[in-house]
XYZ file of C-alpha atoms in Angstrom:
669
model
C 3.654 77.234 148.040
C 2.744 78.442 151.340
C 5.020 77.326 154.340
C 8.525 75.757 154.286
C 9.271 72.272 152.989
C 12.803 72.002 154.130
C 12.712 68.186 154.415
C 11.073 67.654 150.914
C 13.362 65.830 148.355
C 10.968 64.560 145.621
C 7.775 66.404 144.241
C 5.541 65.102 141.628
C 3.122 67.449 139.918
C 2.224 65.302 136.998
C -0.957 65.798 135.283
C -1.766 69.175 136.947
C -3.709 70.706 134.104
C -4.300 73.884 135.962
C -0.479 74.477 136.217
C 0.512 77.146 133.406
C 3.457 79.200 134.980
C 5.570 79.734 138.061
C 6.511 82.874 139.884
C 9.684 84.031 140.885
C 9.969 82.614 144.439
C 7.455 79.758 144.216
C 10.084 77.242 144.964
C 12.166 79.250 147.519
C 10.565 77.328 150.417
C 12.240 74.027 149.096
C 15.983 74.229 149.510
C 16.583 70.533 149.512
C 14.450 69.425 146.672
C 16.262 67.209 144.327
C 13.683 65.565 142.053
C 10.947 67.595 140.351
C 8.237 66.009 137.919
C 6.133 68.213 135.748
C 4.786 65.846 133.067
C 1.568 66.873 131.211
C 1.133 70.076 132.888
C 0.519 73.293 130.826
C 3.907 74.827 131.538
C 5.120 76.353 128.504
C 7.490 79.248 129.045
C 11.292 78.464 128.937
C 12.403 81.824 130.544
C 9.973 81.977 133.619
C 10.274 78.248 134.077
C 13.982 78.016 134.200
C 14.202 81.229 136.533
C 11.949 79.736 138.918
C 13.747 76.215 138.937
C 16.963 78.208 139.433
C 16.031 78.819 142.967
C 16.233 75.190 143.761
C 19.917 74.840 144.743
C 19.719 71.055 145.135
C 17.675 70.280 142.082
C 19.488 67.399 140.207
C 16.690 65.543 138.542
C 13.805 67.158 136.211
C 11.446 66.001 133.973
C 8.604 67.477 131.852
C 8.000 64.241 129.925
C 8.819 60.688 130.226
C 11.428 59.617 127.908
C 11.477 55.764 127.349
C 14.418 54.066 125.721
C 13.469 52.409 122.569
C 16.855 51.335 120.953
C 20.522 51.293 121.763
C 21.598 49.929 118.483
C 20.379 49.810 115.068
C 17.587 47.470 115.652
C 14.474 48.905 117.239
C 12.296 46.604 119.240
C 9.073 48.476 118.295
C 7.740 45.403 116.304
C 6.480 43.879 119.497
C 4.169 46.976 120.140
C 2.657 46.949 116.606
C -0.877 46.379 117.925
C -3.673 48.939 117.523
C -5.867 49.631 120.407
C -9.234 49.847 118.949
C -10.616 51.883 121.966
C -8.022 54.454 121.970
C -10.585 57.152 121.378
C -12.567 55.953 124.136
C -10.111 56.290 126.653
C -10.745 58.961 129.097
C -6.950 60.153 128.954
C -5.229 60.490 125.779
C -1.522 60.195 125.555
C 0.785 61.836 123.165
C 3.940 59.992 122.147
C 6.721 61.396 120.154
C 10.328 59.904 119.148
C 13.157 62.201 120.203
C 16.940 61.663 119.563
C 19.704 62.448 122.145
C 21.779 65.168 120.522
C 24.960 64.085 118.906
C 28.355 66.145 119.339
C 27.017 68.725 116.933
C 23.178 67.889 116.891
C 20.165 69.434 118.603
C 17.532 67.844 120.756
C 14.272 68.222 119.080
C 10.878 66.399 119.232
C 10.358 64.257 116.181
C 6.884 63.419 114.662
C 5.952 60.154 113.083
C 7.130 59.618 109.378
C 5.375 61.349 106.895
C 4.308 64.385 109.280
C 6.255 67.457 108.924
C 7.005 69.498 112.157
C 4.976 72.550 110.928
C 1.961 70.376 110.223
C 1.573 69.582 114.052
C -1.680 70.820 115.446
C -2.218 71.764 119.187
C -0.273 69.284 121.264
C -2.004 70.093 124.524
C -5.183 68.368 124.937
C -6.344 70.898 127.521
C -5.379 73.635 125.092
C -8.727 74.576 123.569
C -8.158 77.523 121.404
C -10.832 79.385 119.477
C -10.493 82.762 117.597
C -13.212 85.199 117.350
C -14.391 87.638 114.520
C -12.354 87.191 111.236
C -9.595 85.254 113.089
C -11.907 82.262 113.783
C -10.884 78.756 112.869
C -12.180 75.351 113.491
C -10.547 72.872 115.834
C -9.112 69.907 114.025
C -7.858 66.785 115.696
C -4.274 65.741 114.878
C -4.036 62.054 114.100
C -0.683 60.631 115.265
C -1.391 57.107 113.767
C -0.036 55.539 116.575
C 0.113 52.078 118.182
C -0.428 51.423 121.882
C -0.274 48.507 124.273
C -0.091 48.542 128.051
C 3.095 47.946 129.666
C 4.777 48.510 133.010
C 7.134 51.474 132.902
C 9.556 49.717 135.275
C 9.707 46.795 132.543
C 10.411 49.319 129.906
C 12.807 51.328 131.743
C 14.186 49.693 134.485
C 17.143 52.145 134.938
C 15.091 55.112 136.062
C 16.728 57.639 138.011
C 17.144 57.509 141.807
C 13.929 58.972 143.411
C 11.317 58.317 140.558
C 10.535 54.511 141.453
C 7.766 55.381 143.980
C 6.428 57.854 141.482
C 5.785 55.534 138.773
C 2.224 54.534 137.494
C 2.612 51.338 135.919
C -0.808 51.208 134.565
C -0.455 54.089 132.183
C -0.642 53.496 128.353
C 2.089 54.540 125.923
C 1.636 55.959 122.407
C 4.144 56.261 119.737
C 4.600 56.747 116.218
C 6.555 54.843 113.452
C 9.306 57.380 112.661
C 12.718 55.789 111.753
C 15.164 58.516 111.606
C 18.937 58.370 111.750
C 21.816 60.884 112.587
C 24.778 60.410 110.455
C 27.039 61.901 113.129
C 26.341 59.998 116.166
C 28.020 59.755 119.393
C 28.825 56.244 120.304
C 27.789 55.294 123.972
C 30.625 52.828 124.064
C 33.454 55.166 123.248
C 35.392 57.966 124.916
C 34.185 61.109 122.920
C 35.176 59.322 119.586
C 32.993 59.372 116.429
C 32.262 56.104 114.469
C 31.027 56.919 110.903
C 29.756 53.460 110.499
C 27.514 54.109 113.567
C 24.673 55.835 111.953
C 21.760 54.605 114.087
C 20.403 57.075 116.599
C 19.342 56.369 120.225
C 15.554 56.460 120.046
C 13.406 57.527 122.680
C 9.533 57.562 123.199
C 8.326 60.960 124.737
C 5.459 60.226 127.070
C 3.065 62.723 128.545
C 4.952 65.776 127.654
C 4.129 69.264 128.778
C 3.982 72.173 126.056
C 7.242 73.376 127.031
C 8.806 70.132 125.370
C 7.872 71.380 122.133
C 9.620 74.712 122.229
C 12.569 74.676 119.714
C 15.811 73.765 121.424
C 14.125 72.942 124.843
C 16.454 70.453 125.963
C 19.553 72.622 125.215
C 17.969 75.626 127.023
C 17.098 73.825 130.038
C 20.510 72.234 130.312
C 22.377 75.470 129.759
C 20.179 77.298 132.203
C 20.555 74.861 135.202
C 24.021 73.822 135.470
C 23.646 71.555 138.316
C 21.037 69.456 136.753
C 22.073 65.754 136.144
C 19.034 64.235 134.652
C 16.388 65.778 132.346
C 13.528 63.731 131.253
C 14.806 60.554 132.405
C 17.876 61.175 130.330
C 21.277 61.464 132.114
C 23.319 64.734 131.130
C 26.908 63.973 129.916
C 29.712 66.428 129.746
C 29.377 66.315 125.962
C 25.518 67.122 126.347
C 26.265 70.084 128.578
C 28.917 71.494 125.910
C 26.712 71.021 123.104
C 23.607 72.722 125.166
C 25.944 75.788 125.738
C 26.815 76.173 122.282
C 23.382 75.985 121.186
C 22.005 78.506 123.704
C 24.569 81.186 122.589
C 23.450 80.299 118.894
C 19.673 80.683 119.335
C 19.013 82.715 122.534
C 20.048 85.970 124.092
C 21.082 86.108 127.581
C 20.743 89.918 127.898
C 19.579 92.432 125.364
C 22.213 93.938 122.963
C 24.549 90.887 123.151
C 25.701 91.873 126.683
C 26.616 89.020 128.777
C 26.878 90.207 132.283
C 24.114 91.871 134.443
C 24.873 95.238 135.710
C 22.722 97.513 137.888
C 20.764 100.516 136.881
C 22.573 102.537 139.576
C 26.019 101.443 138.347
C 25.170 102.324 134.623
C 23.724 105.825 135.742
C 26.859 106.710 137.843
C 29.398 105.442 134.898
C 27.156 107.819 132.478
C 27.460 110.700 135.117
C 31.293 110.274 135.585
C 31.974 109.240 132.128
C 33.625 106.179 133.179
C 34.544 103.172 130.883
C 31.761 100.624 130.734
C 32.172 97.138 132.185
C 34.111 95.068 129.596
C 31.909 91.959 128.453
C 33.090 89.021 126.546
C 31.021 88.740 123.541
C 31.302 87.054 120.179
C 33.798 87.963 117.603
C 31.039 89.884 115.640
C 30.186 92.620 118.251
C 27.397 95.095 117.792
C 28.649 98.389 116.665
C 26.492 100.073 119.235
C 28.177 98.157 122.139
C 31.293 100.263 121.783
C 32.162 103.050 124.248
C 31.816 105.656 121.519
C 28.362 104.781 120.508
C 25.838 107.477 121.582
C 23.293 104.850 122.294
C 25.439 102.750 124.574
C 24.118 103.946 127.991
C 20.500 103.852 127.100
C 20.782 100.395 125.788
C 22.876 99.331 128.745
C 20.119 100.781 130.877
C 17.536 98.686 129.000
C 19.497 95.639 129.307
C 19.682 96.145 133.050
C 16.026 96.572 133.372
C 15.286 93.507 131.353
C 17.957 91.680 133.213
C 16.787 92.436 136.755
C 13.715 90.333 136.267
C 12.442 87.571 133.925
C 8.716 88.211 134.701
C 7.405 91.339 132.957
C 4.561 93.512 134.347
C 1.364 92.838 132.513
C -1.412 95.279 133.235
C -4.684 95.858 131.337
C -5.448 99.237 130.216
C -8.328 100.209 132.153
C -10.552 102.674 130.373
C -14.236 103.111 131.308
C -16.629 105.402 129.454
C -18.725 107.796 131.338
C -20.424 109.774 128.592
C -23.550 110.339 130.470
C -24.451 110.041 134.234
C -26.544 107.043 133.550
C -24.168 105.121 131.305
C -20.793 103.666 132.366
C -19.460 100.714 130.272
C -15.991 99.313 129.127
C -15.011 99.449 125.575
C -14.313 96.626 123.304
C -11.186 97.644 121.408
C -10.293 95.995 118.028
C -7.470 98.198 116.701
C -5.006 100.559 118.374
C -2.017 102.751 117.572
C 0.421 104.648 119.609
C 0.797 108.429 118.929
C 3.920 109.108 116.784
C 5.026 112.226 118.751
C 3.021 112.324 122.137
C 4.450 109.633 124.086
C 1.292 109.405 126.422
C -1.241 109.283 123.903
C -2.917 106.135 122.084
C -5.821 105.763 119.944
C -7.885 102.770 119.645
C -10.957 101.843 117.492
C -13.663 99.564 118.935
C -15.903 96.726 117.596
C -18.884 99.154 117.987
C -17.326 101.728 115.637
C -16.163 104.140 118.259
C -12.697 105.984 118.129
C -11.133 106.759 121.590
C -7.904 108.713 122.212
C -6.579 107.915 125.575
C -3.701 109.055 127.891
C -2.385 105.280 128.442
C -0.249 106.469 131.462
C -3.158 108.116 133.412
C -5.867 106.064 131.660
C -7.945 109.150 131.008
C -9.733 109.610 128.038
C -8.551 112.602 126.118
C -11.221 112.341 123.337
C -14.261 110.308 122.437
C -15.867 109.813 119.086
C -18.995 107.885 118.806
C -19.887 105.788 115.875
C -23.279 107.746 115.251
C -24.437 104.515 113.666
C -22.191 105.173 110.526
C -19.271 102.826 111.331
C -18.927 99.168 112.138
C -15.804 97.648 113.530
C -12.733 99.924 113.262
C -9.961 98.032 111.494
C -7.687 100.737 110.328
C -6.226 103.549 112.220
C -3.204 105.934 111.283
C -2.096 109.177 112.904
C -0.769 112.084 110.902
C 2.637 113.338 111.509
C 2.711 116.670 110.654
C -0.704 117.429 112.217
C -0.454 115.477 115.327
C -4.115 116.100 116.223
C -5.549 114.279 113.172
C -5.928 110.595 112.449
C -7.572 108.415 109.756
C -10.015 105.777 110.813
C -11.460 102.987 108.519
C -14.242 100.583 109.424
C -15.051 97.015 107.879
C -18.222 98.537 106.253
C -15.884 100.848 104.096
C -16.286 104.177 105.891
C -13.270 106.272 105.983
C -12.845 109.382 107.917
C -10.372 111.957 109.055
C -10.739 113.223 112.767
C -9.407 116.098 114.405
C -8.970 115.225 117.912
C -8.165 118.321 119.853
C -5.879 117.848 122.993
C -8.264 118.778 125.585
C -11.871 118.112 124.642
C -14.687 117.610 127.278
C -15.837 114.036 126.895
C -18.562 114.427 129.609
C -20.177 116.827 126.938
C -19.517 114.609 124.159
C -17.467 117.399 122.177
C -15.843 116.309 119.132
C -15.042 117.799 115.588
C -16.957 117.017 112.490
C -14.950 114.406 110.539
C -13.925 114.663 106.825
C -15.480 111.930 105.059
C -13.875 109.933 101.991
C -15.262 107.773 99.387
C -16.019 104.159 100.966
C -13.778 101.323 100.264
C -15.674 98.170 100.570
C -14.456 95.504 103.236
C -11.671 97.693 104.479
C -8.835 96.106 106.481
C -6.071 98.525 106.219
C -5.336 102.373 105.955
C -2.094 104.133 105.960
C -0.856 107.729 105.539
C 2.500 108.709 103.653
C 5.443 110.300 105.190
C 4.412 113.894 104.282
C 0.584 113.520 105.146
C -0.560 114.350 101.570
C -1.933 110.863 100.528
C -3.185 107.784 102.101
C -3.787 104.238 100.799
C -6.718 101.914 101.632
C -6.880 98.079 101.044
C -9.040 95.090 102.173
C -10.996 91.913 101.173
C -10.158 92.605 97.479
C -7.166 92.539 95.109
C -7.360 96.445 94.527
C -5.891 99.357 96.455
C -7.240 102.883 96.671
C -5.357 106.103 96.724
C -6.726 109.106 98.455
C -5.803 112.832 98.708
C -6.026 114.063 102.441
C -6.233 117.834 101.767
C -9.125 117.585 99.190
C -10.781 114.528 100.352
C -10.882 112.997 97.026
C -10.145 109.426 95.845
C -7.541 109.866 93.217
C -7.305 106.411 91.620
C -7.995 102.910 92.238
C -5.077 100.417 91.311
C -6.938 97.338 90.380
C -5.474 93.541 90.454
C -2.520 94.253 92.297
C -2.503 90.856 93.728
C -3.973 87.603 92.915
C -5.936 87.334 96.326
C -7.164 90.147 98.835
C -4.521 92.467 100.238
C -4.363 92.241 103.927
C -2.098 95.203 104.902
C -0.682 98.179 103.040
C 2.292 100.294 104.470
C 3.890 103.403 103.139
C 7.697 103.705 103.895
C 8.604 105.967 106.612
C 10.573 108.293 104.647
C 9.707 108.106 101.139
C 6.235 109.539 100.281
C 5.773 107.511 96.991
C 7.071 103.987 98.030
C 4.476 101.373 99.770
C 4.560 97.876 100.184
C 1.473 95.427 100.058
C 1.125 91.817 101.472
C -1.499 89.275 100.416
C -2.744 85.951 100.787
C -1.544 84.828 97.525
C 1.771 84.539 99.501
C 3.500 87.678 97.793
C 4.682 90.769 99.117
C 5.369 93.602 96.569
C 6.965 97.014 96.643
C 5.424 99.906 94.557
C 6.356 103.341 93.712
C 3.784 105.895 92.877
C 6.091 107.637 90.660
C 6.196 104.974 88.241
C 2.139 104.488 88.068
C 2.140 101.053 89.857
C 1.305 98.881 87.007
C 4.107 96.638 87.793
C 5.716 96.150 91.229
C 9.578 97.187 92.005
C 9.946 93.622 93.189
C 7.994 90.798 94.459
C 9.204 88.435 97.275
C 7.113 85.228 98.222
C 6.426 83.274 101.457
C 5.550 79.616 101.618
C 2.189 80.660 103.237
C -0.454 83.610 102.850
C 1.025 86.755 104.137
C -0.995 88.607 106.895
C 1.141 91.763 107.285
C 4.044 93.671 106.092
C 5.895 96.840 107.751
C 8.871 98.731 107.067
C 11.822 98.978 109.754
C 11.772 102.846 111.316
C 14.788 103.630 108.898
C 13.394 101.734 105.954
C 16.408 99.391 105.620
C 14.016 96.198 106.011
C 10.747 94.884 105.377
C 9.178 92.704 108.173
C 6.780 89.954 106.614
C 4.674 87.888 108.580
C 2.849 84.844 107.057
C 0.497 82.477 108.417
C 1.494 80.355 111.431
C 4.708 82.087 112.516
C 6.533 82.571 109.287
C 8.235 85.629 110.046
C 11.233 87.051 107.832
C 12.946 90.124 107.349
C 13.653 91.377 103.899
C 16.121 93.912 102.431
C 13.850 96.853 101.522
C 16.150 97.651 98.696
C 15.574 94.539 96.545
C 13.467 92.103 98.550
C 16.279 89.565 99.395
C 15.985 87.525 102.472
C 18.028 88.968 105.314
C 16.875 86.929 108.189
C 14.540 84.026 109.084
C 13.339 84.054 112.677
C 12.505 80.456 112.560
C 9.684 80.476 114.848
C 7.926 77.022 115.298
C 4.724 76.363 113.485
C 1.607 75.216 115.161
C 0.148 73.387 112.079
C -2.869 75.633 112.011
C -3.948 77.329 108.736
C -5.827 79.759 110.741
C -3.033 80.899 113.000
C -2.665 84.570 111.784
C 0.689 85.796 112.801
C 1.592 89.580 113.170
C 4.920 91.277 113.801
C 6.251 94.690 114.499
C 9.618 96.396 115.343
C 10.427 97.327 118.881
C 13.323 99.776 120.306
C 13.692 101.252 116.885
C 14.647 98.555 114.531
C 16.601 96.721 117.209
C 14.000 93.950 118.200
C 11.132 92.251 116.607
C 7.873 91.137 118.484
C 5.595 88.677 117.133
C 2.285 87.067 118.126
C -0.280 84.799 116.500
C -4.103 84.498 116.995
C -4.058 80.909 118.092
C -1.349 81.419 120.775
C -1.073 83.074 123.990
C 2.483 84.146 123.632
C 4.588 87.143 122.311
C 8.014 86.414 121.305
C 10.913 88.991 121.366
C 13.577 88.482 119.001
C 16.857 90.343 117.952
C 16.291 91.822 114.611
C 19.869 91.620 113.819
C 20.624 87.874 114.761
C 17.138 86.419 115.012
C 17.830 85.043 118.400
C 15.270 84.644 120.824
C 15.460 87.229 124.101
C 12.207 86.449 125.909
C 8.478 85.189 125.526
C 5.730 86.921 127.070
C 2.875 84.689 128.217
C -0.649 85.811 128.415
C -3.024 84.348 131.245
C -6.567 84.916 131.472
C -8.329 86.029 134.623
C -9.169 82.936 136.504
C -8.494 79.219 135.938
C -9.308 77.628 132.630
C -9.509 81.035 130.807
C -7.439 81.349 127.726
C -6.225 84.486 125.731
C -4.629 84.909 122.501
C -2.933 87.728 120.476
C -5.128 89.666 118.196
C -2.618 92.449 117.407
C 0.401 94.087 119.111
C 2.507 97.180 119.041
C 6.009 98.267 120.594
C 6.013 101.429 122.502
C 8.023 104.060 120.142
C 9.184 105.990 123.125
C 9.938 103.467 125.820
C 12.409 100.520 125.301
C 10.953 96.985 125.901
C 7.586 98.377 126.208
C 4.720 96.948 124.244
C 0.884 96.579 124.063
C -0.963 93.520 123.083
C -4.664 93.548 122.051
C -5.619 90.197 123.754
C -8.834 88.519 123.182
C -10.370 85.880 125.592
C -11.502 82.447 124.221
C -14.932 83.026 125.796
C -17.592 84.643 123.414
C -19.048 86.694 126.188
C -15.627 88.275 127.167
C -14.515 91.403 125.421
C -10.831 91.940 124.338
C -8.533 94.408 126.220
C -5.141 96.032 125.482
C -2.575 94.589 127.867
C 0.510 96.822 128.536
C 3.788 95.061 128.991
C 6.575 96.442 130.880
C 9.889 95.014 131.874
C 11.281 95.668 135.347
C 10.843 99.391 136.316
C 13.700 101.608 137.602
C 13.412 101.903 141.478
C 13.872 105.605 141.916
C 14.548 105.204 145.536
C 17.679 103.386 144.576
C 19.016 106.052 142.128
C 20.364 109.536 142.865
C 17.821 112.123 141.512
C 20.502 114.320 140.109
C 22.341 111.451 138.318
C 18.909 110.261 136.907
C 17.919 113.682 135.771
C 21.180 114.236 134.132
C 20.737 110.931 132.261
C 17.309 111.908 130.897
C 18.552 115.242 129.946
C 21.401 113.853 127.823
C 19.563 110.826 126.287
């Protein structure tokens, strides 16, 4: 928005298909805006949207969808609409209509689908969101049939009590589609009573959701918006009562984190560093009864985590920056790489290795974006799918490709890329259709798995393949991981829906235990302290298991999309404090607390230019910097190459900090 719009009171941005997100100050020029409509846009991020809207001090009416009253009593008037429009598919504009229920005193506001359709079976709800995956993560677009009924009505006839300000915005010719869901809530608030419950009154208030934006499909969307915008009086044409706000605030506390590490009050970086320097008592915060143990004054991590919370709290918008690395091997050749897999170095904070679709392995200083070592494919490797650094020998890493090639490279700290200098690799026996490699904690052995039910064990020092463990799963094994501290324990994840823990000391004929998911497993990894296993199954099924026996510790309850090709990957961040999760059919990375499962933030990827979509192919948390991560993002267009995007939450402003204070802080932490 350019200019000032002091006299603007009503703004209608409905059907703005190019509108995907808001910047921080985009509404700063509208101090008197009271009513804002954003139906059928592409807005999806709860955090950035609510933060941008909070800059509107006069906003009292907001809608991301049209909610039309269907019934105030037990009898629903949908029978008069039971006519099927034969030309529904020939319409130039397709409406999506869902029933929703207003929250009861202890209920939640979530979109409901037509009867017989499970929430996780819903396909892409945004008609403009044309997602395609590439390479092995490809999927066919399938149309979701709402089996709805439609008929033309005047919106003013259907909902004459529209909030003030919307009458002039109503398009009376638009169509309405809706399903046939008939659901009831046993505990329902009676509109005619004064906060009293009537057990005999079991029929819910039903509404039709019309022209929803993607944000409406986020779990607990209504509760989040009501809790985040305390001055709001009407949301999606539904008035916000006192009980609604109380319910929303309670729901927010249960499902979201306002600040990292359960901190409720924002504090400046300068204040935290000063307290750290003078050993002052930290600001007391009112938290839940079950406080984090590390939030106490005596915790050695308290100040570093307080600093992380201050950085994240200083801005809702993270910084996203593509890792810009260009090859210049010869004077005549200069091109960009096509990364397919990457790994941070375990001990050198500035180094990262990535393998490419062309079989190259590149070690880069991701801070300066300078190439440290370049290893060409030499025609022997295809796409590099497996990478693993050795811990005791920090200049060495294992690389595996999809054609089965397995090699150990020694990348010295200062080779000269312009001369193409690299060391002759150690070659191992091939493992056909390889997808994963991992080295044990003492750098003696590594495992390989792929599009088979077998796992191969290799000895690093001799270069020999020691054994092939056959038929460890009923379907192919996607990922295999050694534990971080025990050199003989490893976990496998498979599309047969099972995750298994094995022990080499017992000759893995039988697993230590088996844990099952409801869908095929894409990956598994140990927490840094080996207390937990993080399991990611197809379509956002992410769970944390106790590593000792495989019992469920936490279900992150991320909403499904309904796609059987939505491959989900999750990793730990900030040690084992947080979990980052992304899927190949979605352009968002979710950050959740690993202790409670509550959502902290969503990071949305946006392509270059309008109409360009991206999705998450892989991701990793930075092992040295809290709330820093990198995402391997792929573009929808086949001609576009993937890229590594670095995500950083608000940086410390060094001009605001006393140099001696900050240096002392770094020295002690």
